[in-house]
PDB file of C-alpha atoms in Angstrom:
ATOM      1  CA  MET A  12     -48.326 -80.274-159.153  1.00 66.00           C
ATOM      2  CA  PRO A  13     -46.634 -79.549-155.926  1.00 79.00           C
ATOM      3  CA  ASN A  14     -48.506 -77.622-153.137  1.00 80.00           C
ATOM      4  CA  LYS A  15     -51.741 -78.010-154.761  1.00 88.00           C
ATOM      5  CA  PRO A  16     -54.404 -76.313-152.887  1.00 88.00           C
ATOM      6  CA  SER A  17     -58.009 -77.660-152.119  1.00 92.00           C
ATOM      7  CA  PHE A  18     -60.337 -75.207-150.781  1.00 95.00           C
ATOM      8  CA  VAL A  19     -63.311 -76.556-148.599  1.00 95.00           C
ATOM      9  CA  LEU A  20     -66.402 -74.814-147.152  1.00 96.00           C
ATOM     10  CA  LEU A  21     -66.515 -75.162-143.340  1.00 96.00           C
ATOM     11  CA  SER A  22     -69.663 -76.113-141.423  1.00 96.00           C
ATOM     12  CA  ARG A  23     -70.405 -74.154-138.319  1.00 95.00           C
ATOM     13  CA  ASP A  24     -69.559 -77.427-136.418  1.00 96.00           C
ATOM     14  CA  LYS A  25     -66.316 -78.134-138.062  1.00 96.00           C
ATOM     15  CA  ALA A  26     -65.257 -74.417-137.491  1.00 95.00           C
ATOM     16  CA  GLN A  27     -65.958 -74.732-133.899  1.00 95.00           C
ATOM     17  CA  GLU A  28     -64.213 -77.936-133.578  1.00 96.00           C
ATOM     18  CA  LEU A  29     -60.922 -76.299-135.102  1.00 95.00           C
ATOM     19  CA  LYS A  30     -61.484 -73.506-132.753  1.00 93.00           C
ATOM     20  CA  ARG A  31     -61.479 -75.769-129.739  1.00 93.00           C
ATOM     21  CA  LEU A  32     -57.928 -76.849-130.732  1.00 92.00           C
ATOM     22  CA  CYS A  33     -56.442 -73.415-130.200  1.00 90.00           C
ATOM     23  CA  PRO A  34     -55.303 -72.212-126.619  1.00 88.00           C
ATOM     24  CA  ALA A  35     -57.039 -69.816-124.708  1.00 83.00           C
ATOM     25  CA  ASP A  36     -54.177 -67.404-124.911  1.00 80.00           C
ATOM     26  CA  GLU A  37     -53.329 -66.955-128.677  1.00 77.00           C
ATOM     27  CA  SER A  38     -50.947 -64.144-128.153  1.00 78.00           C
ATOM     28  CA  GLU A  39     -47.862 -66.220-128.816  1.00 89.00           C
ATOM     29  CA  PRO A  40     -47.214 -68.420-131.657  1.00 95.00           C
ATOM     30  CA  TRP A  41     -47.755 -72.060-130.634  1.00 95.00           C
ATOM     31  CA  TYR A  42     -47.766 -75.673-131.539  1.00 96.00           C
ATOM     32  CA  ARG A  43     -49.264 -78.844-130.110  1.00 95.00           C
ATOM     33  CA  VAL A  44     -49.145 -82.547-131.004  1.00 94.00           C
ATOM     34  CA  ILE A  45     -52.302 -84.638-131.037  1.00 93.00           C
ATOM     35  CA  PRO A  46     -52.944 -88.323-131.494  1.00 90.00           C
ATOM     36  CA  GLN A  47     -54.883 -89.787-134.369  1.00 90.00           C
ATOM     37  CA  GLU A  48     -58.127 -89.958-132.238  1.00 92.00           C
ATOM     38  CA  GLN A  49     -58.107 -86.172-131.774  1.00 94.00           C
ATOM     39  CA  ILE A  50     -57.649 -85.125-135.456  1.00 95.00           C
ATOM     40  CA  PRO A  51     -60.521 -83.051-136.335  1.00 96.00           C
ATOM     41  CA  SER A  52     -63.381 -84.150-138.632  1.00 96.00           C
ATOM     42  CA  VAL A  53     -62.400 -81.614-141.367  1.00 97.00           C
ATOM     43  CA  PHE A  54     -60.192 -84.599-142.447  1.00 96.00           C
ATOM     44  CA  PRO A  55     -62.742 -87.290-143.856  1.00 94.00           C
ATOM     45  CA  ALA A  56     -62.988 -90.405-141.547  1.00 94.00           C
ATOM     46  CA  SER A  57     -61.439 -92.565-144.217  1.00 92.00           C
ATOM     47  CA  PHE A  58     -58.395 -90.506-144.397  1.00 90.00           C
ATOM     48  CA  ARG A  59     -58.130 -90.078-140.568  1.00 91.00           C
ATOM     49  CA  SER A  60     -57.822 -93.791-140.281  1.00 88.00           C
ATOM     50  CA  LYS A  61     -54.591 -93.612-142.173  1.00 86.00           C
ATOM     51  CA  LEU A  62     -53.179 -90.778-140.062  1.00 87.00           C
ATOM     52  CA  ASP A  63     -50.888 -91.356-136.950  1.00 82.00           C
ATOM     53  CA  HIS A  64     -50.903 -87.789-135.606  1.00 88.00           C
ATOM     54  CA  ALA A  65     -51.004 -84.184-136.319  1.00 94.00           C
ATOM     55  CA  VAL A  66     -49.087 -81.151-135.323  1.00 95.00           C
ATOM     56  CA  ILE A  67     -51.352 -78.175-134.848  1.00 97.00           C
ATOM     57  CA  MET A  68     -49.664 -74.658-135.214  1.00 97.00           C
ATOM     58  CA  GLY A  69     -50.989 -71.216-134.713  1.00 96.00           C
ATOM     59  CA  SER A  70     -50.005 -67.750-134.840  1.00 94.00           C
ATOM     60  CA  GLY A  71     -51.816 -64.390-134.708  1.00 88.00           C
ATOM     61  CA  ASP A  72     -51.203 -60.877-135.544  1.00 86.00           C
ATOM     62  CA  ALA A  73     -52.080 -57.431-134.223  1.00 85.00           C
ATOM     63  CA  ASN A  74     -55.153 -57.053-136.207  1.00 89.00           C
ATOM     64  CA  GLY A  75     -56.810 -60.103-134.441  1.00 88.00           C
ATOM     65  CA  MET A  76     -56.157 -62.529-137.263  1.00 90.00           C
ATOM     66  CA  THR A  77     -55.233 -66.062-136.072  1.00 93.00           C
ATOM     67  CA  TYR A  78     -53.870 -68.505-138.566  1.00 95.00           C
ATOM     68  CA  LEU A  79     -54.358 -72.148-137.666  1.00 96.00           C
ATOM     69  CA  VAL A  80     -52.586 -75.134-139.511  1.00 97.00           C
ATOM     70  CA  VAL A  81     -53.204 -78.683-138.738  1.00 97.00           C
ATOM     71  CA  ASN A  82     -50.328 -80.791-140.308  1.00 95.00           C
ATOM     72  CA  ALA A  83     -51.732 -84.345-140.362  1.00 93.00           C
ATOM     73  CA  GLN A  84     -48.916 -87.088-140.799  1.00 89.00           C
ATOM     74  CA  ARG A  85     -50.300 -89.940-142.930  1.00 85.00           C
ATOM     75  CA  ILE A  86     -48.718 -93.251-143.123  1.00 77.00           C
ATOM     76  CA  ASP A  87     -48.192 -94.540-146.610  1.00 74.00           C
ATOM     77  CA  GLU A  88     -47.437 -98.267-146.305  1.00 72.00           C
ATOM     78  CA  LYS A  89     -47.091 -98.856-149.902  1.00 75.00           C
ATOM     79  CA  ALA A  90     -44.370 -96.073-150.281  1.00 73.00           C
ATOM     80  CA  SER A  91     -42.930 -97.091-146.687  1.00 72.00           C
ATOM     81  CA  ALA A  92     -43.049 -93.469-145.725  1.00 75.00           C
ATOM     82  CA  ILE A  93     -44.786 -90.794-143.659  1.00 80.00           C
ATOM     83  CA  ASP A  94     -46.386 -87.800-145.505  1.00 85.00           C
ATOM     84  CA  GLN A  95     -47.439 -84.500-144.355  1.00 89.00           C
ATOM     85  CA  GLU A  96     -50.842 -83.185-145.314  1.00 92.00           C
ATOM     86  CA  PRO A  97     -51.733 -79.768-143.884  1.00 95.00           C
ATOM     87  CA  PHE A  98     -55.128 -77.989-143.426  1.00 97.00           C
ATOM     88  CA  GLY A  99     -55.151 -74.270-142.684  1.00 96.00           C
ATOM     89  CA  MET A 100     -57.775 -71.721-141.828  1.00 97.00           C
ATOM     90  CA  VAL A 101     -58.175 -68.261-140.462  1.00 95.00           C
ATOM     91  CA  PHE A 102     -59.942 -66.737-137.459  1.00 94.00           C
ATOM     92  CA  ASP A 103     -60.832 -63.052-137.594  1.00 93.00           C
ATOM     93  CA  ASN A 104     -61.297 -61.791-134.003  1.00 89.00           C
ATOM     94  CA  GLY A 105     -62.166 -65.296-133.008  1.00 88.00           C
ATOM     95  CA  VAL A 106     -64.782 -65.676-136.148  1.00 91.00           C
ATOM     96  CA  ALA A 107     -63.905 -68.419-138.228  1.00 92.00           C
ATOM     97  CA  SER A 108     -63.466 -68.017-142.019  1.00 93.00           C
ATOM     98  CA  GLU A 109     -66.055 -69.719-144.171  1.00 94.00           C
ATOM     99  CA  SER A 110     -63.507 -72.172-145.906  1.00 95.00           C
ATOM    100  CA  GLY A 111     -60.098 -73.617-145.240  1.00 96.00           C
ATOM    101  CA  VAL A 112     -57.460 -75.123-147.453  1.00 95.00           C
ATOM    102  CA  PHE A 113     -55.667 -78.409-147.680  1.00 94.00           C
ATOM    103  CA  VAL A 114     -52.301 -78.543-149.366  1.00 91.00           C
ATOM    104  CA  HIS A 115     -51.731 -81.784-151.296  1.00 85.00           C
ATOM    105  CA  HIS A 116     -48.481 -82.974-152.830  1.00 80.00           C
ATOM    106  CA  GLY A 117     -46.282 -80.576-150.786  1.00 74.00           C
ATOM    107  CA  ASP A 118     -42.777 -80.082-151.961  1.00 75.00           C
ATOM    108  CA  TRP A 119     -41.146 -78.787-148.830  1.00 68.00           C
ATOM    109  CA  ALA A 120     -37.912 -80.222-147.286  1.00 71.00           C
ATOM    110  CA  GLY A 121     -39.036 -83.233-145.100  1.00 70.00           C
ATOM    111  CA  ARG A 122     -42.696 -83.523-146.209  1.00 71.00           C
ATOM    112  CA  THR A 123     -41.982 -87.208-146.852  1.00 72.00           C
ATOM    113  CA  GLU A 124     -40.053 -89.306-144.658  1.00 68.00           C
ATOM    114  CA  SER A 125     -38.955 -92.689-146.351  1.00 67.00           C
ATOM    115  CA  GLY A 126     -36.389 -95.262-146.284  1.00 61.00           C
ATOM    116  CA  VAL A 127     -37.767 -97.289-143.675  1.00 57.00           C
ATOM    117  CA  PRO A 128     -37.889-101.144-144.616  1.00 59.00           C
ATOM    118  CA  PRO A 129     -41.461-102.415-145.603  1.00 61.00           C
ATOM    119  CA  ALA A 130     -41.520-105.013-142.761  1.00 65.00           C
ATOM    120  CA  PHE A 131     -41.403-102.240-140.220  1.00 61.00           C
ATOM    121  CA  TRP A 132     -44.714-100.909-141.452  1.00 59.00           C
ATOM    122  CA  ASP A 133     -46.413-104.405-141.022  1.00 65.00           C
ATOM    123  CA  HIS A 134     -45.155-104.287-137.304  1.00 64.00           C
ATOM    124  CA  VAL A 135     -46.415-100.614-136.799  1.00 62.00           C
ATOM    125  CA  SER A 136     -49.771-101.538-138.222  1.00 63.00           C
ATOM    126  CA  ALA A 137     -50.178-104.733-136.153  1.00 65.00           C
ATOM    127  CA  SER A 138     -48.694-103.409-132.863  1.00 63.00           C
ATOM    128  CA  GLY A 139     -49.560 -99.757-132.403  1.00 61.00           C
ATOM    129  CA  ILE A 140     -45.775 -99.261-131.736  1.00 57.00           C
ATOM    130  CA  GLY A 141     -46.195 -95.966-133.790  1.00 58.00           C
ATOM    131  CA  ASN A 142     -47.395 -94.406-130.543  1.00 57.00           C
ATOM    132  CA  PHE A 143     -44.074 -95.291-128.788  1.00 59.00           C
ATOM    133  CA  TYR A 144     -41.627 -95.008-131.587  1.00 60.00           C
ATOM    134  CA  PRO A 145     -42.250 -91.442-133.297  1.00 64.00           C
ATOM    135  CA  PRO A 146     -41.266 -90.472-136.704  1.00 69.00           C
ATOM    136  CA  PRO A 147     -38.354 -88.036-136.908  1.00 68.00           C
ATOM    137  CA  SER A 148     -40.850 -85.138-137.897  1.00 75.00           C
ATOM    138  CA  LEU A 149     -42.542 -85.320-134.556  1.00 79.00           C
ATOM    139  CA  PRO A 150     -41.518 -82.339-132.415  1.00 87.00           C
ATOM    140  CA  PRO A 151     -39.541 -83.285-129.260  1.00 79.00           C
ATOM    141  CA  ASN A 152     -42.398 -81.832-126.936  1.00 89.00           C
ATOM    142  CA  ALA A 153     -46.070 -82.308-126.881  1.00 90.00           C
ATOM    143  CA  SER A 154     -46.429 -78.429-127.158  1.00 93.00           C
ATOM    144  CA  GLY A 155     -44.544 -75.271-127.188  1.00 93.00           C
ATOM    145  CA  SER A 156     -43.691 -72.194-129.073  1.00 93.00           C
ATOM    146  CA  LEU A 157     -43.938 -72.072-132.813  1.00 93.00           C
ATOM    147  CA  GLN A 158     -40.125 -70.933-132.731  1.00 93.00           C
ATOM    148  CA  ASP A 159     -39.376 -74.304-131.471  1.00 92.00           C
ATOM    149  CA  LEU A 160     -40.163 -75.781-134.893  1.00 93.00           C
ATOM    150  CA  GLU A 161     -37.854 -73.408-136.923  1.00 90.00           C
ATOM    151  CA  MET A 162     -36.215 -75.052-139.805  1.00 87.00           C
ATOM    152  CA  THR A 163     -38.390 -78.158-139.311  1.00 89.00           C
ATOM    153  CA  SER A 164     -40.852 -79.901-141.901  1.00 90.00           C
ATOM    154  CA  ASN A 165     -43.867 -78.800-139.748  1.00 91.00           C
ATOM    155  CA  MET A 166     -42.900 -75.201-140.002  1.00 92.00           C
ATOM    156  CA  HIS A 167     -42.394 -75.460-143.825  1.00 91.00           C
ATOM    157  CA  ALA A 168     -45.947 -76.858-143.899  1.00 92.00           C
ATOM    158  CA  PHE A 169     -47.118 -74.015-141.808  1.00 93.00           C
ATOM    159  CA  ASN A 170     -45.530 -71.550-144.197  1.00 91.00           C
ATOM    160  CA  GLN A 171     -46.724 -73.178-147.315  1.00 92.00           C
ATOM    161  CA  THR A 172     -50.379 -73.529-146.142  1.00 93.00           C
ATOM    162  CA  LEU A 173     -50.322 -69.803-144.907  1.00 90.00           C
ATOM    163  CA  LYS A 174     -49.167 -68.821-148.583  1.00 92.00           C
ATOM    164  CA  LYS A 175     -52.151 -70.494-149.927  1.00 91.00           C
ATOM    165  CA  LEU A 176     -54.551 -68.978-147.547  1.00 89.00           C
ATOM    166  CA  LEU A 177     -53.204 -65.603-148.118  1.00 87.00           C
ATOM    167  CA  GLY A 178     -52.234 -65.913-151.762  1.00 80.00           C
TER     168      GLY A 178
END
């Protein structure tokens, strides 16, 4: 089943951790890339160990709602691919929603990057070169305007996650 939602309750600590990922000025749509060690604990530790990085994206509206999506990039060595696993939540005038949503088995364009020879993944795992040889889905800059991500798999993940949050 594509774009399968999985809603989870958020503890106060997890909600605060996610809020700290947002910039002080949320008036403009934004994104930021974070390394594995900064990926929030809403992703279980066993899952975070399989992640390379995440693209955090946010946008607000005139009513004080802020929409946050953490699009985690998971290395799938068996499939020789990198998959995206987004998590989204809403802040209402700075107050976190009680739950958020993971979107599993996404079907948007670019959600899975494949075609890399299996031997490459052995070297990535052993050497840490993934920190220096970014996958194609990684934005060109460490942060910027959400508009910079137009027509990318990260923006598709953002939009699909918002549909699940708002649907």
